[in-house]
Short mmCIF file of C-alpha atoms in Angstrom, two decimals:
data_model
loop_
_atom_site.label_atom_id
_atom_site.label_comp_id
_atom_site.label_asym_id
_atom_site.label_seq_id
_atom_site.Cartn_x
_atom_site.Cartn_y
_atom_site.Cartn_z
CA UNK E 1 33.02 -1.91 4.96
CA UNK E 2 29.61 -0.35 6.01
CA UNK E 3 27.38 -2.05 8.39
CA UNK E 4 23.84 -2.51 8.21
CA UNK E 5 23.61 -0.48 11.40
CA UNK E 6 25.62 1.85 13.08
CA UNK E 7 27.61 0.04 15.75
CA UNK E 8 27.80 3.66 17.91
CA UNK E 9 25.42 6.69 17.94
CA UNK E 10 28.14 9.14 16.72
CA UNK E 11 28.35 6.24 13.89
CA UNK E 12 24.61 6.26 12.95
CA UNK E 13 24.24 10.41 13.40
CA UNK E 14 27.54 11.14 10.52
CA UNK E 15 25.71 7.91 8.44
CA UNK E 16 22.31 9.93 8.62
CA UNK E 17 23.91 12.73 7.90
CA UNK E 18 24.54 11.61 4.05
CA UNK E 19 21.93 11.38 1.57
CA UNK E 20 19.56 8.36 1.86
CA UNK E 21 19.08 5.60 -0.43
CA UNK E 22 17.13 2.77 -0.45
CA UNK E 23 17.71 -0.85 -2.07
CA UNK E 24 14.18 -2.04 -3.26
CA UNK E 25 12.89 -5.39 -3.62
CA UNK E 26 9.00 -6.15 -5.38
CA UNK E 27 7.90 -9.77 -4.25
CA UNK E 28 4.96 -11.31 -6.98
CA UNK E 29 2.47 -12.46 -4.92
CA UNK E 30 -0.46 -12.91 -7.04
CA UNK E 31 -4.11 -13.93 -5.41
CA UNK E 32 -4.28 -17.43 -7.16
CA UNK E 33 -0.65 -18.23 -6.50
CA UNK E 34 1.05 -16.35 -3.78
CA UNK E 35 4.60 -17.68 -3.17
CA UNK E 36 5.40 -20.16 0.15
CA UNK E 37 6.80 -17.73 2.85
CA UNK E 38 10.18 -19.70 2.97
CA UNK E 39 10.72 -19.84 -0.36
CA UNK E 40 9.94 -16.04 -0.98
CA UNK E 41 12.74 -15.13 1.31
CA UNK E 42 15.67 -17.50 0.50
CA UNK E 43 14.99 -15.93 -3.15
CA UNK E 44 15.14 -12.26 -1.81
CA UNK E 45 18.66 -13.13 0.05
CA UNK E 46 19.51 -14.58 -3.22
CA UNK E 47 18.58 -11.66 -4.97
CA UNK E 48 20.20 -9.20 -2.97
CA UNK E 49 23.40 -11.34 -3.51
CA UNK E 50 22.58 -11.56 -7.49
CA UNK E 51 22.39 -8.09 -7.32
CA UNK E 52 26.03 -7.00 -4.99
CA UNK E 53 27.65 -9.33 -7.64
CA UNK E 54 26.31 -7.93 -10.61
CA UNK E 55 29.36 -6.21 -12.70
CA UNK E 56 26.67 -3.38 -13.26
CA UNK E 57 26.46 -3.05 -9.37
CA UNK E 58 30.13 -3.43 -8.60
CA UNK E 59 31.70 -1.03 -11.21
CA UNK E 60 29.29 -0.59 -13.74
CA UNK E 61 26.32 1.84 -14.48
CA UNK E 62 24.84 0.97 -10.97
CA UNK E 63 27.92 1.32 -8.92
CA UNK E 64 27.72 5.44 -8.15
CA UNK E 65 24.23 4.41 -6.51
CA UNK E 66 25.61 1.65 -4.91
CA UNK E 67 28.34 4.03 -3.28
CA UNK E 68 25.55 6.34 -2.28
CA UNK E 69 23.67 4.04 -0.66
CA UNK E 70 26.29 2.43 1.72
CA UNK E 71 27.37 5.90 2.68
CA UNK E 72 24.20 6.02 4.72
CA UNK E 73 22.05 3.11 6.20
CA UNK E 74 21.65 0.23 4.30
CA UNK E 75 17.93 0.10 3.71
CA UNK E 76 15.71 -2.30 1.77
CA UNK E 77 12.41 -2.00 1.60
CA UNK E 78 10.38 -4.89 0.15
CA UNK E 79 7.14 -4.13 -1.84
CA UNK E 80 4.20 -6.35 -3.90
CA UNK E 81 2.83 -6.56 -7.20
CA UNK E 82 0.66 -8.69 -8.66
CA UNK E 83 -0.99 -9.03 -12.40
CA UNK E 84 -0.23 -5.42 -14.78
CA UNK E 85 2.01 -3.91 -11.68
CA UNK E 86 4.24 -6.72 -11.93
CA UNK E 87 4.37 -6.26 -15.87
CA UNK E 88 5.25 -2.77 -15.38
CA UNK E 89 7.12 -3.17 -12.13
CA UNK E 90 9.54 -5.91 -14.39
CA UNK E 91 10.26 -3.11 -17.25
CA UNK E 92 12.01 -1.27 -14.95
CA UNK E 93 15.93 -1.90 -14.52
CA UNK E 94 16.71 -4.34 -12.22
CA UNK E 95 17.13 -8.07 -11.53
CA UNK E 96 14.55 -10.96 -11.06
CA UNK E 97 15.71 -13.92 -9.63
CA UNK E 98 13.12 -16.81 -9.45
CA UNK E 99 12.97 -19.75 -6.80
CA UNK E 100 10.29 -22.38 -6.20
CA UNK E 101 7.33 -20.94 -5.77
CA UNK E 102 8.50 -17.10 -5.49
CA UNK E 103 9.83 -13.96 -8.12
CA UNK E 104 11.97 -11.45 -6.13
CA UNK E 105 13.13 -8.41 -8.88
CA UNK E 106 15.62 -6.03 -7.09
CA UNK E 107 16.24 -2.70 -8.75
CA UNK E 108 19.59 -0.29 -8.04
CA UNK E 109 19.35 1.79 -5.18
CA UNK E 110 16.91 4.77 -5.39
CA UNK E 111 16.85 8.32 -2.98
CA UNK E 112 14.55 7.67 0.17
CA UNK E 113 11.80 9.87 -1.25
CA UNK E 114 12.55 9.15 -5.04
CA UNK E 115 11.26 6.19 -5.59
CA UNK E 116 10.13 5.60 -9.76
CA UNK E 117 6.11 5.99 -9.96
CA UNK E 118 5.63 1.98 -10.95
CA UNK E 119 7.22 1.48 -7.53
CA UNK E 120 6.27 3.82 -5.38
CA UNK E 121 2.40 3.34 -5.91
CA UNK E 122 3.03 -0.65 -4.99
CA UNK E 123 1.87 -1.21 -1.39
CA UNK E 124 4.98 -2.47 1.40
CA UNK E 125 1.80 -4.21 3.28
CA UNK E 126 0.20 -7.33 2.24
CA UNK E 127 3.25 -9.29 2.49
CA UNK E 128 2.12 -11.97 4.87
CA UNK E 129 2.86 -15.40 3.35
CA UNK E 130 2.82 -18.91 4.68
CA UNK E 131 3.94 -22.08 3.98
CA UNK E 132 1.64 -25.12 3.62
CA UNK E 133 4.80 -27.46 4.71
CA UNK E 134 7.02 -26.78 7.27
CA UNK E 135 10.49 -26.20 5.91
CA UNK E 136 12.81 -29.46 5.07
CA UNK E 137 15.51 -29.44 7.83
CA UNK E 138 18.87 -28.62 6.80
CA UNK E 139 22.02 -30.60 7.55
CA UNK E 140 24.34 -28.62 9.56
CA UNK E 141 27.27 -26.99 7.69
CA UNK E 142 25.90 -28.27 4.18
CA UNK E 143 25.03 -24.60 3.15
CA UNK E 144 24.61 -21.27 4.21
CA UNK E 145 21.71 -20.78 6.59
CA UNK E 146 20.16 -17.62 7.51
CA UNK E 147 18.55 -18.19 10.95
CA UNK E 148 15.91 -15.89 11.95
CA UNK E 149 15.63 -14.93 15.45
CA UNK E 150 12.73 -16.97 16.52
CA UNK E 151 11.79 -14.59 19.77
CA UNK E 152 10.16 -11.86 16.82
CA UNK E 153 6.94 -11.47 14.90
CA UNK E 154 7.79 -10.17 11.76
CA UNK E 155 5.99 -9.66 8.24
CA UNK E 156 6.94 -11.75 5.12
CA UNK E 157 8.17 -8.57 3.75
CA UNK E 158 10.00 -7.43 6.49
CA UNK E 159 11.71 -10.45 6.89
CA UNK E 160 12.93 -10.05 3.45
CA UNK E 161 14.55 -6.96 4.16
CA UNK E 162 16.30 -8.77 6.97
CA UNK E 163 17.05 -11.64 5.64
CA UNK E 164 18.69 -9.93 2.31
CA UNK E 165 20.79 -7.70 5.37
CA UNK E 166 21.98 -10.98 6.69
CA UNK E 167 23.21 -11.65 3.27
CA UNK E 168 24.74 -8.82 2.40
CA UNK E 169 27.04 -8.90 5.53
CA UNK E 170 28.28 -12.43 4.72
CA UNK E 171 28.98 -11.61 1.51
CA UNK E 172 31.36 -8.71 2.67
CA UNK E 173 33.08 -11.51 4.96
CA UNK E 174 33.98 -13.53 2.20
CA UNK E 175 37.14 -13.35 0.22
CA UNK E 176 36.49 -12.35 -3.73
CA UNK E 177 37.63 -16.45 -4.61
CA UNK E 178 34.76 -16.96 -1.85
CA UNK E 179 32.48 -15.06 -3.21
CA UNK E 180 33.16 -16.32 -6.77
CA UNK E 181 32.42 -19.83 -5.62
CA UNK E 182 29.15 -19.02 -4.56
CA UNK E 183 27.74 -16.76 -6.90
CA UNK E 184 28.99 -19.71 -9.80
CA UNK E 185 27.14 -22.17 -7.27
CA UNK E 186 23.55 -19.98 -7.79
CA UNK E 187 24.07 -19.00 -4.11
CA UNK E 188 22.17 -21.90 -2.45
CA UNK E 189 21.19 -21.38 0.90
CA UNK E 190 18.26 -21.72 3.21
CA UNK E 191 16.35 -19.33 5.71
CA UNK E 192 15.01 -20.70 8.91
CA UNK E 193 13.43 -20.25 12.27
CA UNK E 194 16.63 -20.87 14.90
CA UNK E 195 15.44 -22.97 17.63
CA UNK E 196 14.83 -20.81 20.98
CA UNK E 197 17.45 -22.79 22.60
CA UNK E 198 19.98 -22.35 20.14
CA UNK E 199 19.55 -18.43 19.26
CA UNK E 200 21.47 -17.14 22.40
CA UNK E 201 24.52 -18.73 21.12
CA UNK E 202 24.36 -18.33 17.31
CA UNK E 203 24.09 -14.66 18.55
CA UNK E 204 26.95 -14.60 20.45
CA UNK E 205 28.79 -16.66 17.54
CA UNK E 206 30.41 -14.17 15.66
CA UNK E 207 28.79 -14.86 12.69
CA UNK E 208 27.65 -12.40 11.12
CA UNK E 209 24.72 -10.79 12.91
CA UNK E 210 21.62 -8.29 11.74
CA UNK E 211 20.98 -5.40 14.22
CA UNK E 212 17.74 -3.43 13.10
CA UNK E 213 17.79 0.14 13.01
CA UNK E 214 14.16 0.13 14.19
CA UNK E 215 12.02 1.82 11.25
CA UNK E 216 9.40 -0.47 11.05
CA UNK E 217 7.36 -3.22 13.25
CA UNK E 218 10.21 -3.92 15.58
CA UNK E 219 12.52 -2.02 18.51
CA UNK E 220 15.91 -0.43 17.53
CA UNK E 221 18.42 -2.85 18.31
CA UNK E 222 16.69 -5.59 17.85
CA UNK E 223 18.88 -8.69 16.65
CA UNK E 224 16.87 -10.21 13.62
CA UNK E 225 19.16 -12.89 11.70
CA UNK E 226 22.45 -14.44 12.19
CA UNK E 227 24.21 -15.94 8.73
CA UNK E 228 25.48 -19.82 9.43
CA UNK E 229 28.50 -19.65 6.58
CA UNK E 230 30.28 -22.61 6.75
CA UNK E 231 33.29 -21.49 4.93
CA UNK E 232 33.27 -18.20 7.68
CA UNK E 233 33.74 -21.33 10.57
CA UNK E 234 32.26 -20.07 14.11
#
């Protein structure tokens, strides 16, 4: 199966090579109510895995864009809305998957530069989110984490991207019975800041492991997010 990036530069050049599409993602975040950081990107994971599972996305109407867009690099880019732009943005066809505090809606993959108008005019910045509690710890190997390298400064929004990445990979590790038991479980899991101690070896786990192809805020190569899967072992 693809990767999210090319593991060799002859790799990356014959991906590049085929027509780009992108997998976009419009996070609510509305001035009286913006979602908690946390919860806005466990929900984009989720809805990124709502989305690879859909029948419509796996050999349905969405599935020739789907092919298209892991021929080349598998791109997300996360955009806002807020008020009428989210009412417009949600009568588009896609998927909204709600958590806590957060709305993710992810759409079928679009050409780089052919984005629909009541997407393309919604701004990528502006994403910066908090949380006014610091995430609940999570017992290891009760779910699927989704650590986030803790050495990098990145946006709300582009952790999204990264964090829907990590989730994409694990979900092409799993077997289909795997994969059926999550997606009928809701796919709980949990994003969170690895401790600096601990990053060097969930790294060099084997798990699997987001490499970013460096188009935005941080260096080529960087290593953004491992995925903790207990059923995966490591």
């Amino acid at each position: 199966m693809p990767a999210v990036a090319a593991a060799t530069e002859s790799e990356a050049a014959a991906r590049d090579a085929n027509p780009q599409y992108v997998l976009p993602l419009v996070v609510r975040i509305e001035r009286a109510a913006p979602p908690q950081r946390t919860d806005a990107l466990e929900t984009a994971a989720r809805a990124v895995l709502t989305f690879l599972s859909d029948p419509r996305a796996t050999d349905g109407e969405w599935a020739p864009l789907v092919h298209a867009w892991t021929d080349g690099r598998i791109r997300k880019v996360v955009r806002r809305a807020r008020g009428a732009e989210w009412t417009r943005a949600e009568a588009l066809p896609g998927i909204t998957v709600t958590g806590d505090t957060a709305q993710v809606r992810v759409y079928p993959p679009v050409p780089l530069d052919g984005w629909p108008k009541d997407l393309a005019r919604l701004q990528v910045s502006g994403t910066d989110l908090d949380d006014t509690e610091p995430p609940a710890p999570v017992e290891p190997g009760s779910l699927p984490v989704l650590w986030l390298n803790p050495e990098l400064e990145m946006t709300a929004g582009k952790s999204m991207a990264q964090v829907g990445h990590a989730a994409q990979i694990a979900w092409w590790r799993l077997s289909d019975a795997q994969r059926k038991d999550w997606a009928d479980a809701a796919f709980p899991l949990a994003v969170r800041v690895a401790p600096k101690d601990a990053w060097p070896a969930l790294a060099d786990s084997g798990r699997p492991l987001v490499r970013d192809a460096g188009f935005t805020e941080i260096a080529p190569g960087s290593c953004t997010v491992v995925a903790d899967l207990p059923v995966l072992g490591g």
